[in-house]
XYZ file of C-alpha atoms in Angstrom:
740
model
C 1.845 -19.636 -30.462
C 0.976 -18.664 -26.788
C 2.535 -20.975 -24.191
C 0.164 -22.015 -21.443
C 1.751 -22.274 -17.961
C 0.565 -24.559 -15.316
C 1.146 -21.807 -12.769
C 0.691 -23.780 -9.514
C 2.467 -26.878 -10.545
C 3.100 -29.463 -7.878
C 5.086 -27.286 -5.433
C 2.341 -24.741 -4.641
C 3.339 -24.759 -1.031
C 6.870 -24.879 0.227
C 8.077 -26.968 3.328
C 11.168 -26.069 4.920
C 12.748 -28.419 7.500
C 16.076 -28.204 9.224
C 18.632 -30.932 10.027
C 18.958 -31.903 13.573
C 21.905 -33.384 15.494
C 20.961 -36.870 17.298
C 19.164 -36.148 20.315
C 18.288 -32.594 19.353
C 14.488 -31.489 19.387
C 12.799 -32.360 16.045
C 12.955 -29.318 13.783
C 9.896 -26.934 13.624
C 8.050 -27.390 10.426
C 7.175 -23.973 8.683
C 4.252 -23.933 6.256
C 4.537 -21.116 3.761
C 0.951 -20.207 2.751
C 1.878 -17.473 0.425
C -0.243 -16.958 -2.784
C -3.549 -15.333 -3.750
C -4.758 -18.043 -6.094
C -7.395 -18.038 -8.841
C -10.261 -20.354 -8.151
C -9.420 -22.526 -11.164
C -5.978 -23.064 -9.664
C -7.154 -24.800 -6.376
C -7.142 -28.412 -7.955
C -3.483 -28.179 -8.369
C -3.162 -27.391 -4.615
C -5.492 -30.247 -3.614
C -2.920 -32.447 -1.758
C -1.668 -29.497 0.308
C -5.082 -28.145 1.160
C -6.388 -31.424 2.396
C -3.219 -31.994 4.428
C -3.877 -28.662 6.138
C -7.507 -29.275 6.758
C -9.775 -28.434 3.933
C -12.650 -30.810 3.743
C -14.460 -29.478 0.604
C -13.554 -30.579 -2.791
C -11.017 -28.104 -4.286
C -12.552 -29.069 -7.727
C -15.871 -27.862 -6.585
C -14.448 -24.679 -5.545
C -13.603 -23.750 -9.076
C -17.331 -23.520 -9.809
C -18.313 -19.814 -9.333
C -21.968 -20.535 -9.186
C -21.492 -23.346 -6.543
C -20.887 -23.380 -2.806
C -18.882 -21.685 -1.437
C -17.721 -19.427 -4.130
C -21.145 -18.019 -5.131
C -21.585 -16.769 -1.505
C -18.517 -14.637 -1.680
C -19.267 -11.270 -3.058
C -17.720 -7.890 -3.758
C -18.826 -4.441 -2.641
C -16.574 -2.668 -5.057
C -13.552 -2.057 -2.970
C -14.338 -4.513 -0.044
C -15.286 -7.992 0.150
C -18.302 -9.666 1.937
C -20.387 -12.757 1.897
C -24.097 -13.870 2.046
C -25.047 -15.526 5.340
C -28.644 -16.171 5.037
C -31.280 -17.115 2.412
C -32.768 -13.681 2.675
C -29.855 -11.760 1.203
C -28.093 -10.785 4.452
C -24.627 -9.665 3.821
C -21.783 -9.390 6.454
C -18.584 -7.403 5.921
C -16.497 -5.136 7.895
C -17.566 -1.981 9.851
C -14.989 0.031 8.123
C -16.359 -1.151 4.743
C -19.937 0.044 5.592
C -18.405 3.159 7.201
C -19.458 5.385 4.242
C -23.174 4.189 4.354
C -23.284 4.624 8.285
C -21.825 8.105 7.842
C -24.119 9.061 4.996
C -27.051 8.043 7.235
C -25.792 9.971 10.266
C -26.891 13.392 11.325
C -26.084 15.499 14.381
C -29.454 14.457 15.851
C -29.005 10.582 14.967
C -25.359 10.005 15.090
C -25.118 6.324 13.763
C -21.465 6.250 13.856
C -21.224 6.967 17.460
C -24.322 4.968 18.546
C -24.614 2.220 16.023
C -27.640 1.077 14.156
C -30.000 -1.818 14.336
C -33.038 -2.184 12.008
C -35.928 -3.542 13.964
C -37.154 -5.285 10.866
C -36.940 -5.130 7.006
C -39.035 -1.803 6.792
C -36.506 -0.093 9.027
C -33.497 -0.894 6.961
C -31.889 2.139 5.459
C -30.662 2.684 2.016
C -26.906 2.452 1.712
C -24.829 5.362 0.350
C -25.668 6.160 -3.357
C -23.553 3.912 -5.652
C -23.409 0.887 -3.156
C -23.493 -2.245 -4.847
C -23.417 -6.083 -4.229
C -21.597 -7.947 -7.094
C -22.032 -11.643 -7.359
C -19.424 -13.310 -9.585
C -21.348 -15.755 -11.931
C -18.657 -16.484 -14.703
C -15.017 -16.080 -15.481
C -13.617 -17.030 -18.971
C -10.182 -16.524 -20.373
C -10.018 -14.123 -23.346
C -6.359 -13.831 -23.843
C -6.507 -14.679 -27.587
C -9.251 -12.432 -28.203
C -7.218 -9.462 -26.703
C -3.886 -10.503 -28.336
C -5.514 -10.824 -31.616
C -5.806 -7.144 -31.907
C -2.200 -6.478 -31.049
C 0.959 -6.319 -33.282
C 4.559 -5.830 -32.668
C 4.674 -2.728 -34.669
C 2.251 -0.686 -32.491
C 3.496 2.106 -30.443
C 2.474 2.807 -26.925
C -0.747 4.764 -27.748
C -1.973 2.455 -30.405
C -1.363 -0.604 -28.083
C -3.245 0.914 -25.335
C -6.019 1.713 -27.580
C -6.098 -1.705 -29.052
C -6.302 -3.446 -25.620
C -8.952 -0.960 -24.523
C -11.057 -1.379 -27.542
C -10.919 -5.293 -27.192
C -11.968 -4.939 -23.589
C -14.877 -2.600 -24.406
C -15.982 -5.012 -27.086
C -15.918 -8.245 -24.862
C -17.607 -6.240 -21.956
C -20.274 -4.844 -24.486
C -21.206 -8.302 -25.564
C -21.125 -9.744 -22.037
C -23.572 -6.940 -20.599
C -26.121 -7.797 -23.165
C -27.515 -10.035 -20.502
C -29.344 -7.440 -18.310
C -28.557 -6.876 -14.632
C -24.872 -7.944 -15.097
C -21.615 -5.899 -14.821
C -18.627 -7.323 -16.806
C -14.908 -6.419 -16.783
C -11.851 -7.694 -18.315
C -8.991 -8.310 -15.952
C -5.171 -8.675 -16.912
C -3.050 -11.279 -14.949
C 0.686 -11.630 -14.830
C 1.221 -8.076 -16.174
C -0.967 -8.921 -19.221
C 0.124 -12.357 -20.039
C -3.380 -13.461 -19.456
C -6.762 -11.816 -19.704
C -10.129 -13.025 -18.267
C -13.584 -11.720 -18.600
C -15.325 -11.679 -15.382
C -19.305 -11.418 -15.386
C -21.007 -10.400 -12.066
C -24.728 -9.981 -11.263
C -24.956 -6.211 -10.172
C -27.318 -5.790 -7.247
C -28.204 -2.073 -6.979
C -30.556 -1.868 -4.018
C -28.353 -2.361 -0.921
C -29.516 -1.509 2.621
C -27.918 -1.054 5.905
C -29.198 -3.647 8.450
C -26.939 -3.308 11.494
C -23.696 -1.907 12.586
C -22.271 -1.714 16.235
C -21.176 1.495 17.723
C -17.891 2.886 16.590
C -16.581 2.278 20.171
C -16.960 -1.460 19.067
C -16.467 -1.487 15.448
C -13.541 0.872 15.396
C -12.370 0.196 19.042
C -8.594 1.255 19.152
C -8.990 3.565 16.235
C -5.942 4.841 14.549
C -3.618 3.816 17.472
C -4.495 0.222 17.162
C -4.623 0.269 13.337
C -2.333 -2.403 11.922
C -1.428 -3.475 15.468
C -1.457 -6.610 17.434
C -2.918 -7.228 20.115
C -6.123 -5.957 18.689
C -9.721 -5.928 20.139
C -11.966 -4.519 17.300
C -15.290 -5.528 16.352
C -15.032 -4.739 12.752
C -18.285 -6.149 11.335
C -21.488 -4.757 9.920
C -24.554 -6.115 7.881
C -26.184 -5.125 4.698
C -29.026 -6.659 2.865
C -29.289 -7.094 -0.887
C -32.655 -6.303 -2.445
C -34.084 -6.945 -6.008
C -37.314 -6.523 -7.826
C -40.059 -8.919 -7.275
C -39.041 -10.670 -10.498
C -35.853 -11.457 -8.715
C -33.798 -9.221 -11.030
C -31.604 -6.367 -10.030
C -33.575 -3.149 -9.595
C -33.114 0.462 -8.428
C -34.262 1.146 -4.913
C -37.806 0.726 -4.424
C -40.142 0.161 -1.375
C -41.739 -2.701 -3.499
C -38.284 -4.507 -3.754
C -37.776 -7.817 -1.877
C -34.656 -9.378 -0.350
C -32.444 -11.176 -2.804
C -32.329 -14.916 -2.486
C -28.752 -16.230 -3.124
C -28.087 -19.527 -4.492
C -25.753 -20.114 -1.650
C -24.837 -18.562 1.470
C -22.204 -19.399 4.116
C -23.369 -21.306 7.203
C -22.316 -19.448 10.215
C -20.263 -21.255 12.984
C -21.180 -20.508 16.596
C -17.344 -20.542 17.581
C -14.310 -19.552 15.805
C -11.206 -21.605 15.187
C -8.592 -23.040 17.483
C -4.687 -22.501 17.369
C -3.292 -24.465 14.477
C -6.683 -24.851 12.715
C -6.912 -24.478 8.871
C -8.631 -21.372 7.610
C -9.177 -20.006 4.184
C -10.198 -16.518 2.906
C -12.058 -15.819 -0.350
C -12.476 -12.258 -1.357
C -11.360 -9.510 -3.773
C -7.717 -8.329 -2.897
C -6.930 -5.094 -4.491
C -3.394 -4.575 -5.705
C -0.079 -6.096 -4.885
C 3.399 -5.444 -6.426
C 5.370 -8.620 -5.839
C 6.668 -8.755 -9.366
C 7.981 -5.228 -9.593
C 11.739 -4.603 -10.434
C 14.327 -3.500 -8.063
C 14.279 -0.012 -9.568
C 10.481 0.380 -8.796
C 10.961 -0.985 -5.399
C 13.572 1.609 -4.659
C 11.491 4.492 -6.160
C 8.287 3.508 -4.165
C 9.983 3.216 -0.777
C 12.587 6.054 -1.082
C 10.148 8.642 -2.752
C 6.489 7.626 -3.266
C 5.708 6.171 0.141
C 7.491 9.120 2.142
C 5.901 11.689 -0.133
C 2.419 10.239 0.118
C 2.796 9.672 3.950
C 3.203 13.487 4.377
C 0.534 14.257 1.835
C -2.000 12.168 3.549
C -1.127 13.267 7.014
C -1.415 16.992 5.911
C -4.602 16.295 3.968
C -6.143 14.989 7.202
C -4.846 17.784 9.259
C -6.408 20.254 6.813
C -9.811 18.558 7.207
C -9.477 18.509 10.956
C -8.749 22.242 10.930
C -11.577 23.111 8.575
C -14.302 20.970 10.437
C -13.219 22.120 13.917
C -16.476 23.010 15.731
C -18.772 21.941 13.026
C -20.374 18.643 13.719
C -22.092 18.247 10.505
C -19.015 18.837 8.504
C -16.977 16.490 10.663
C -19.564 13.695 9.936
C -19.458 14.415 6.229
C -15.737 13.773 6.148
C -15.473 11.171 8.775
C -15.190 8.319 6.258
C -12.505 10.221 4.208
C -10.584 10.935 7.296
C -10.505 7.410 8.399
C -9.225 6.264 5.074
C -6.505 8.838 5.007
C -5.342 8.085 8.440
C -5.409 4.412 7.671
C -3.201 4.874 4.445
C -1.005 7.252 6.241
C -0.165 4.786 9.058
C 0.105 2.046 6.237
C 2.835 3.957 4.433
C 4.670 4.756 7.579
C 4.665 1.010 8.531
C 5.742 0.314 4.863
C 8.857 2.399 5.197
C 9.623 1.186 8.662
C 9.306 -2.544 7.490
C 11.333 -1.817 4.410
C 14.170 -0.317 6.466
C 14.339 -3.472 8.513
C 14.301 -5.708 5.589
C 16.574 -6.767 2.825
C 13.807 -6.610 0.078
C 15.766 -4.399 -2.220
C 18.950 -6.486 -1.982
C 16.973 -9.523 -2.718
C 15.298 -7.916 -5.696
C 18.671 -6.818 -7.129
C 20.098 -10.375 -6.513
C 17.055 -11.873 -8.324
C 17.863 -9.502 -11.319
C 21.476 -10.515 -11.480
C 20.426 -14.160 -11.212
C 17.959 -13.592 -13.952
C 20.585 -11.721 -16.158
C 22.968 -14.713 -15.648
C 20.230 -17.228 -16.415
C 19.209 -15.390 -19.490
C 22.951 -15.080 -20.766
C 23.572 -18.792 -20.207
C 21.339 -19.821 -23.052
C 21.321 -18.355 -26.497
C 17.654 -18.850 -26.991
C 16.769 -17.204 -23.717
C 19.099 -14.371 -24.490
C 17.409 -13.499 -27.745
C 14.095 -13.865 -26.152
C 14.354 -11.889 -23.099
C 17.571 -9.634 -22.962
C 15.790 -6.561 -24.593
C 12.929 -6.961 -22.160
C 15.198 -6.441 -19.208
C 16.953 -3.407 -20.689
C 13.803 -1.900 -22.072
C 11.786 -2.042 -18.856
C 14.512 -0.475 -16.867
C 14.667 2.508 -19.342
C 10.884 2.824 -19.210
C 10.799 2.817 -15.491
C 13.258 5.529 -15.417
C 11.357 7.700 -17.903
C 8.121 7.422 -15.991
C 9.814 8.612 -12.606
C 10.869 11.756 -14.341
C 7.476 13.479 -13.953
C 6.292 11.632 -10.666
C 5.850 14.901 -8.530
C 3.756 16.435 -11.162
C 1.755 13.435 -11.688
C 1.021 12.906 -8.092
C -0.229 16.549 -7.685
C -2.354 16.525 -10.656
C -3.929 13.127 -9.878
C -5.120 14.652 -6.681
C -6.195 17.936 -7.860
C -9.707 16.674 -8.421
C -9.967 15.985 -4.696
C -11.917 19.264 -4.709
C -15.392 17.994 -4.943
C -16.420 20.979 -7.042
C -13.497 20.731 -9.519
C -14.012 17.195 -9.761
C -17.743 17.286 -10.425
C -17.240 20.129 -12.981
C -14.576 18.188 -15.082
C -16.681 15.035 -14.879
C -19.710 16.610 -16.154
C -17.906 18.324 -18.907
C -16.047 15.222 -20.025
C -19.451 13.394 -19.896
C -20.796 15.961 -22.321
C -17.660 15.699 -24.715
C -17.738 11.915 -24.643
C -21.485 11.909 -25.380
C -20.749 13.383 -28.827
C -19.105 10.118 -29.722
C -20.533 6.556 -30.487
C -20.953 4.804 -27.194
C -18.049 2.159 -28.223
C -15.799 4.977 -28.734
C -16.247 6.831 -25.399
C -13.793 6.686 -22.570
C -14.523 3.965 -19.971
C -16.464 5.644 -17.167
C -18.376 7.745 -19.512
C -20.278 5.140 -21.663
C -23.994 4.285 -21.317
C -23.341 1.565 -19.013
C -21.637 3.824 -16.590
C -24.444 6.542 -16.490
C -26.228 5.101 -13.353
C -23.158 4.994 -11.364
C -22.005 8.284 -12.687
C -25.361 9.923 -11.478
C -25.141 8.256 -8.105
C -21.580 9.629 -7.777
C -22.884 13.117 -8.245
C -25.733 12.561 -5.922
C -23.398 11.150 -3.187
C -21.425 14.384 -3.019
C -24.210 16.147 -0.865
C -23.246 14.032 2.162
C -19.401 14.285 1.786
C -19.092 18.007 0.741
C -18.723 21.229 2.829
C -17.695 24.209 0.802
C -15.371 25.655 3.455
C -13.586 22.333 3.826
C -13.536 21.501 0.245
C -11.968 25.085 -0.441
C -9.215 24.153 2.055
C -8.459 20.811 0.608
C -8.101 22.268 -2.906
C -6.008 25.066 -1.594
C -3.578 22.507 -0.049
C -3.130 20.716 -3.352
C -2.968 23.989 -5.263
C 0.151 25.055 -3.120
C 1.822 21.812 -3.819
C 1.114 22.449 -7.484
C 2.538 26.025 -7.180
C 5.770 24.452 -5.718
C 6.431 22.377 -9.058
C 9.020 23.594 -11.372
C 7.676 25.989 -13.957
C 8.091 23.660 -16.881
C 5.812 21.115 -15.127
C 2.948 23.572 -14.901
C -0.170 23.501 -17.093
C -0.628 26.627 -18.935
C -4.446 26.823 -18.930
C -4.499 26.011 -15.312
C -2.122 28.851 -14.403
C -3.896 31.311 -16.776
C -7.482 30.635 -15.158
C -6.162 31.138 -11.511
C -3.822 33.808 -12.441
C -0.871 31.879 -10.830
C 1.901 33.481 -12.965
C 4.327 35.990 -11.279
C 3.988 34.658 -7.869
C 0.343 35.509 -7.335
C -0.248 35.266 -3.625
C -3.897 35.989 -3.319
C -5.018 32.391 -4.325
C -7.371 32.127 -1.432
C -9.347 35.090 -2.375
C -9.754 33.712 -5.906
C -11.048 30.511 -4.575
C -13.432 32.366 -2.429
C -15.018 33.884 -5.476
C -15.201 30.506 -7.167
C -16.955 28.882 -4.233
C -19.316 31.831 -3.838
C -20.232 31.899 -7.449
C -20.793 28.105 -8.156
C -24.181 26.301 -7.944
C -22.610 22.826 -8.155
C -22.838 22.409 -4.354
C -26.443 21.814 -4.995
C -27.398 18.226 -5.778
C -30.234 19.294 -8.340
C -27.914 21.635 -10.128
C -25.236 18.983 -10.685
C -27.717 16.454 -11.824
C -29.357 19.094 -14.261
C -25.937 19.128 -16.165
C -25.983 15.569 -17.003
C -26.992 15.076 -20.653
C -26.155 18.696 -21.662
C -24.241 19.488 -24.760
C -20.461 20.780 -24.685
C -21.725 24.137 -25.911
C -23.837 24.727 -22.974
C -20.785 24.277 -20.682
C -18.820 26.767 -22.795
C -21.649 29.371 -22.306
C -21.906 28.758 -18.493
C -21.010 31.451 -15.983
C -20.427 28.964 -13.173
C -16.620 29.505 -12.230
C -16.045 25.783 -11.738
C -17.545 24.892 -15.098
C -15.701 27.695 -16.716
C -12.416 26.267 -15.307
C -13.288 22.671 -16.323
C -13.704 23.845 -19.998
C -10.525 26.077 -19.929
C -8.270 23.155 -18.859
C -9.841 20.243 -20.585
C -7.574 20.167 -23.740
C -4.486 20.401 -21.716
C -5.479 17.744 -19.272
C -6.589 15.530 -22.049
C -3.162 15.670 -23.674
C -1.688 14.672 -20.385
C -4.026 11.746 -20.078
C -3.069 10.766 -23.737
C 0.588 10.861 -22.703
C -0.005 8.642 -19.712
C -2.014 6.092 -21.941
C 0.847 5.940 -24.387
C 3.129 5.274 -21.551
C 0.876 2.457 -20.126
C 0.667 1.006 -23.647
C 4.591 0.611 -23.665
C 4.382 -1.079 -20.304
C 1.703 -3.236 -21.661
C 4.250 -4.613 -24.231
C 7.141 -5.248 -21.688
C 5.288 -6.397 -18.571
C 3.875 -9.629 -20.106
C 7.310 -10.330 -21.501
C 9.137 -9.823 -18.208
C 6.490 -12.012 -16.366
C 7.064 -14.678 -18.888
C 10.722 -14.432 -17.981
C 10.028 -14.863 -14.310
C 7.724 -17.647 -14.749
C 10.229 -19.532 -16.893
C 12.977 -18.975 -14.321
C 10.946 -19.882 -11.261
C 9.409 -22.991 -13.025
C 12.949 -24.147 -13.739
C 13.527 -23.929 -9.902
C 10.107 -25.730 -9.111
C 8.859 -22.688 -7.412
C 5.135 -21.573 -7.417
C 3.868 -18.629 -9.381
C 0.529 -16.955 -8.568
C -0.727 -13.511 -10.300
C -0.409 -10.169 -8.496
C -3.776 -9.309 -6.895
C -5.904 -7.296 -9.235
C -9.379 -6.816 -7.471
C -10.679 -10.141 -8.920
C -11.967 -13.115 -6.907
C -9.005 -14.884 -5.172
C -8.506 -17.841 -2.484
C -5.768 -17.666 0.127
C -5.353 -20.324 3.035
C -3.354 -20.692 6.013
C -3.255 -21.668 9.785
C -4.295 -19.898 12.946
C -0.943 -19.063 14.280
C 0.831 -16.389 16.388
C 4.387 -15.164 15.504
C 7.430 -13.697 17.027
C 7.902 -9.931 15.821
C 11.215 -8.105 15.623
C 13.292 -7.768 18.914
C 12.002 -4.903 21.160
C 8.448 -5.089 20.098
C 7.130 -7.019 23.023
C 7.537 -5.123 26.451
C 5.142 -7.062 28.802
C 2.574 -9.708 29.112
C -0.914 -8.798 27.819
C -3.982 -10.212 26.287
C -2.809 -11.603 22.878
C 0.856 -11.463 24.029
C 2.604 -13.726 26.356
C 5.448 -11.322 27.256
C 8.178 -13.571 26.352
C 8.338 -15.535 23.244
C 5.898 -13.615 20.992
C 2.322 -13.003 20.134
C -0.258 -15.635 20.676
C -3.051 -15.915 18.035
C -6.060 -14.831 20.263
C -7.269 -11.774 22.194
C -10.213 -11.803 24.510
C -12.609 -9.751 26.332
C -10.178 -9.237 29.094
C -8.185 -7.061 26.688
C -11.042 -4.779 25.831
C -11.568 -4.068 29.597
C -7.765 -3.603 29.965
C -7.611 -0.962 27.125
C -10.863 0.876 28.152
C -10.220 4.488 29.082
C -13.810 5.978 28.594
C -12.220 8.255 25.880
C -11.831 7.572 22.119
C -10.450 5.512 20.858
C -10.637 3.209 23.772
C -14.248 3.821 24.810
C -16.830 1.044 24.911
C -20.580 0.944 25.480
C -21.856 0.301 29.000
C -23.803 -2.735 28.008
C -20.474 -4.383 26.708
C -18.563 -3.388 29.921
C -21.342 -4.673 32.131
C -21.608 -8.085 30.216
C -17.807 -8.520 30.654
C -17.922 -7.695 34.351
C -20.814 -10.047 34.894
C -19.104 -12.730 32.821
C -22.311 -12.862 30.626
C -20.644 -14.985 27.965
C -23.364 -17.593 27.085
C -22.836 -20.052 24.467
C -19.773 -17.936 23.185
C -17.562 -18.834 26.263
C -14.185 -20.516 25.250
C -12.948 -22.651 28.082
C -9.305 -22.520 26.681
C -9.269 -18.864 27.040
C -11.600 -18.469 29.934
C -13.497 -15.747 28.068
C -14.850 -14.896 24.644
C -12.409 -14.618 21.853
C -12.257 -11.314 20.184
C -9.730 -11.264 17.377
C -7.261 -14.012 15.974
C -4.239 -14.134 13.705
C -3.628 -16.298 10.838
C -0.933 -16.952 8.066
C -3.396 -16.120 5.157
C -2.145 -13.991 2.394
C -4.259 -10.758 1.918
C -4.103 -7.044 1.112
C -6.368 -4.211 0.634
C -9.764 -5.134 -0.859
C -9.747 -8.380 1.248
C -11.364 -6.327 4.018
C -14.726 -7.955 4.834
C -13.702 -11.235 3.301
C -15.173 -14.189 4.934
C -12.813 -16.534 6.982
C -13.862 -20.182 6.552
C -12.985 -23.267 8.195
C -12.368 -26.466 6.179
C -16.126 -27.155 5.825
C -16.711 -23.739 4.383
C -18.413 -22.286 7.534
C -17.886 -18.730 8.464
C -15.627 -18.527 11.554
C -14.607 -14.786 11.141
C -13.989 -11.861 9.116
C -10.543 -10.717 8.050
C -10.043 -6.934 8.498
C -6.356 -5.987 8.868
C -2.763 -7.196 8.946
C -0.076 -6.799 11.725
C 2.345 -3.896 11.519
C 5.039 -6.442 10.599
C 2.845 -7.458 7.572
C 2.390 -4.081 6.055
C 5.047 -4.806 3.349
C 3.074 -7.959 2.100
C 1.975 -5.955 -0.849
C 5.571 -6.208 -1.959
C 7.124 -9.076 0.205
C 5.370 -11.960 1.888
C 7.368 -13.440 4.795
C 7.193 -16.033 7.496
C 5.918 -13.184 9.876
C 3.222 -12.111 7.621
C -0.052 -12.311 9.499
C -3.691 -11.370 9.058
C -6.039 -10.172 11.800
C -9.607 -11.448 11.886
C -12.881 -10.695 13.972
C -13.695 -14.047 15.554
C -17.263 -15.050 14.744
C -17.930 -15.701 18.474
C -17.158 -11.940 19.340
C -19.476 -10.841 16.556
C -22.278 -13.120 17.637
C -21.732 -12.339 21.323
C -22.068 -8.555 20.876
C -25.028 -8.957 18.592
C -26.761 -11.279 21.129
C -25.676 -9.896 24.453
C -24.857 -6.094 23.755
C -26.984 -4.923 20.753
C -30.059 -6.857 20.959
C -29.674 -8.169 17.393
C -30.679 -11.784 18.243
C -33.038 -12.058 15.350
C -30.284 -11.521 12.927
C -28.359 -14.329 14.774
C -31.487 -16.531 14.390
C -31.704 -15.533 10.668
C -28.201 -16.890 10.179
C -29.405 -20.268 11.567
C -28.096 -20.082 15.095
């Protein structure tokens, strides 16, 4: 029988107080706001939430079709929220970056100059594949998945059984037209939930400030505080006249959400309660010491170099070509973001005792298990087997990394996906690989169409050449035989660039019409093709599929051990009265905290500045003074003349904050976030939008692995967003649409 754990039992927030001598100042109370909570857990946190400042009923927040949760949406990688009855969506500038880039040309550079639709007719289609997902239901299906499993299954059989169960649940759920469903695992597979979302397919770009506002500070300020970035943008969701999701059409009408967030005219004050609802991507807080060590000693250093060199490759290949530069702008921004992230991860890890604490935890777990015969019989093999499996997986990590990135050649990636679609199309739909089922065809087609605005053959060739050279450096026993034969990589072949030149000259896949024409073709058609990339895809398919099956078998073995390990951790932590929340997995979560500065490691603060008191630490607000102080007139510290003039003239209007003697720009809070939370609405205790979360501080980068008292999130203050819209960009009609 499956044991149900009340994961947030009673002690969801820990309070730490120190003892003071008579006459000493009262100890400072530190509130730990760690945790990315599932909505149904909020009632268990009710007492603490109300104490900190929540005015809404936590029980009401468990209802995904009610306010405010129904207003919080996913963009598929970023979060967002509805802010008007006409389907107006606010998110981060960097979340809309791909759509801004997609609509930019040399003659009309929307990245540089920003964009504002004058009315509904001027709104631009977002990049192909853009979606708005509105979560409408979340049901536990653990028993339905586990009923297909048995202890006798090997890894491959277990993986297939779980996948088949998920596909069956999704298929039944998606009989309701216009919805997208997915099964998410929690606590390493201890629990499974079926999430149902309304899938809005017509998404349009409404407004984005110039990059000199939306990306002010660029990569230099990324992950840093003080920060002065107007990281916001607006989409609008459209549906057919019947109110149901539909493909883009001029006849479509704005979606009318059941609920939208009221927008506050001013942001929070220091010490105020704030909460963030969104779709955080992945955290790894329950990984083993062995996994922590491998990630920080090998994976992050390796990926930091790969991302930096990848970005440099693109920079060299696009030099002097504005069109190519625009096509790769979004990719480069992402690469630079992650490269800095990984650098910060390593630096933070080097200053921390994370590995030592993980090792100590595992020693304590071992002692706790051995102290009780029942626990020893239940859990001892889990600890030993997981360590063995982790070590086995690490043995091919270099090869796996290189092969995972090989499809970053758009032409090779397109050819392999098109051929895989043909192969999977020979099977009954329920037996096809996820991503190649009938439900995926629209998304697949849009992905093929989207390539045209993010592909340039000379740049693509250099990217692939970079990864091929990493592949060539692998030990020979880790090479793929068919791969080597096709590219003639044996015996130290050094004329790889000439071979690629011939492939790019001979392919027609660079043309959107040609790519789309291959959708629905039979495998035999691919085998007869003379296109070099299609020939390559056919030649390597069997070998790559075999590797994929090996990886699935490995994941199936982890799917047996992870839930057991999490059950052990939950039992252990519950015995100590500690809270347990699931790692982030891209599903809807709520986190909360206070607007609060912090003191970073010694030596970080050098002088007083906006957002920095120069002595005790970082204060939680920056202002327009900091924008002006950082301005150089050159990227990344450029700014529009209209913004600078408004600052000089103190044209602050209703967004003036007397406490700050300016308009607040960004603020810090203690909320617990990670990637995927970008664009999430920051709400006050009444559920009003007071900002958008968009980043974390450099001292918080390790939060994917380790939440500490110094972990801080960075938000755009709603006052700055509205001030720029009203006083700089002339977007007053959108401000009025939001009810202000």
